């Protein structure tokens, strides 16, 4: 019998409340000692609490099957040959981030899933024994509501022979009495033959309680139900536990700074637009935040209203001007102009102030705006002050202008209207239409959403605001609107109470973050409750309106009907009195949503003091897969006009007064570690077929090093030929076997006879040269071709021929504007896609 090697396994269960869209959402995070000791495979092998880390365990109604994160960590030096999870039972749903094994050197390995009739097996593909510390993370979207189990297996620790099951309660006390078997299951206390060099640990979830160390027959998963009805490998990406905030100063001006927009193009470049006194400034940065170009566009009118860009790289900018004279209704005071990617004017269309819905537009863009494109139609959704109506007052509302971007002419489509709309949001829908959201304080008094297409418009107000004095106060903020497979997602902040009692806004309750999911066919539902998909709180008006002391003409004019009901409101925060969620922003990411917001504290005289900034992540089906998390560095979302997402990061422009002037900064927050949206599909394929080593399955936007590129090249070469490179060429500054292999077959060389410089960043022209030599080594010499890039004279003479070859072969393209940018660093995701293209080429 081999000597048993003690293994410390920490099983940390962080059960966070999420939306199965349930009526109860609790975010209490209770710290407790999950166990005082963990007995290993044989009696007597007891480990103290000092050998394991403390765990966070948030109950949050585990019995009803909410979200779970399981962490297994080994704090000792170990030799691991197999790590895996077994989800035994029916009804499991994995979370967005699947399973990730992180090694001591920082490398990550993604878990591969095999689905069986009665559960899911998740294994980490280990090609060799791991020595050192490791941490395995499992993200579960839904725990079965029944009473079966979650299993963890770790193999390679010297325990062998016959093992009898043991059970522990939640305080870690050893229990001789085992749990009764679930109905219809086998004896839960079998004698099993543990394979040599193996150790198991397990969590059992029984009626909301968590029990440790029930030993399954892992090697015969699902006992007599081993028939696989579905087998697939689904790759997910790890979540960055501590989001990284950075800020890059891009301008410092004494001029007034108008709206600020960030836009992301198809290559992942960030376009920053902001208005100064006479011009619109556009600065473009790549994913490494290196400036690509700067443009200046003269304003057609004094107000910079909104901006967007299409998939061809054209900019569209809306301008406006205020008309202070009621007699100027025939003047043009809104313009929409089109510019190419170099800022050259392409055309424009103008709108007359007095035309349009409800008394025209006297002062455009007086609060907020949104601009989107669907097909060849652009929509500008904005707030405005109108010309005087019959009561002699200049009322305020939202409106929409439509433009054909090919002809730059107005388009006639329905114009949604919300009175006193002081916040707007807009997105395009999958059916080619538009979806608008407004925050209105009167008619209606709530968040209104409207769909518009060539077939007409349909509106609904799914969420209402309580009565306040003055009535313009709503104690709410619009975060945004989005489309999901199940419906339209509305996100915002508000007081929870829906009271008809008019009170001063200075004594309002806490404002919390919420979401609602509205049925896409809300306009044909017979019952109002059927228009809401989400299963959340029902809000009803309560109390009787106070009719004295109000500032309405005649003393009373409630905008909130006494029988108002809101359905399916899912609250995501639960702040105490005088705490508020402020300035929320809903950001759509590749397969879900990100919510960012500030927490403010109400102080004397209704002053709100900033406290900190938070975020959470929702899956595409609106599950909270990352609960509310505070962001270090306190980046402000205040005064943000737009936040854009690309490759796991959100970008926006921030401002601050510094040394007597306004500093404008490009701010970024890294939340998810995953490829950019344009690269995800190809990277996933490359990872799945084994071209990407685990060490390069993260940090996709990072510049790749010379040694890392060799790692990718070795994967391709050895996969293509089906054998290992046996030759080696050594260098004094690295022992990297991948560098030695690539040098041995003549694909790479050092910067001298003895020095390779493995950690320096690979440039684009260097990558081109390596690709040409790698293709030749794979028996596919690339044809010679002339370089066709505008900046060809900046390519090193030694690389010109190679750049022409990879361009002609379709392995590498340009960086925009007809340039190759030969001296720019090459990123990991660009390298992966390039190697994937070469692999496909040599297989033909």
Coordinates of C-alpha atoms in Angstrom, one line a residue, residues 104 123 167 217:
X104 CA 0.1 28.3 -10.1
X123 CA -13.1 17.2 -17.2
X167 CA -20.6 12.2 5.8
X217 CA -18.7 5.7 -7.8

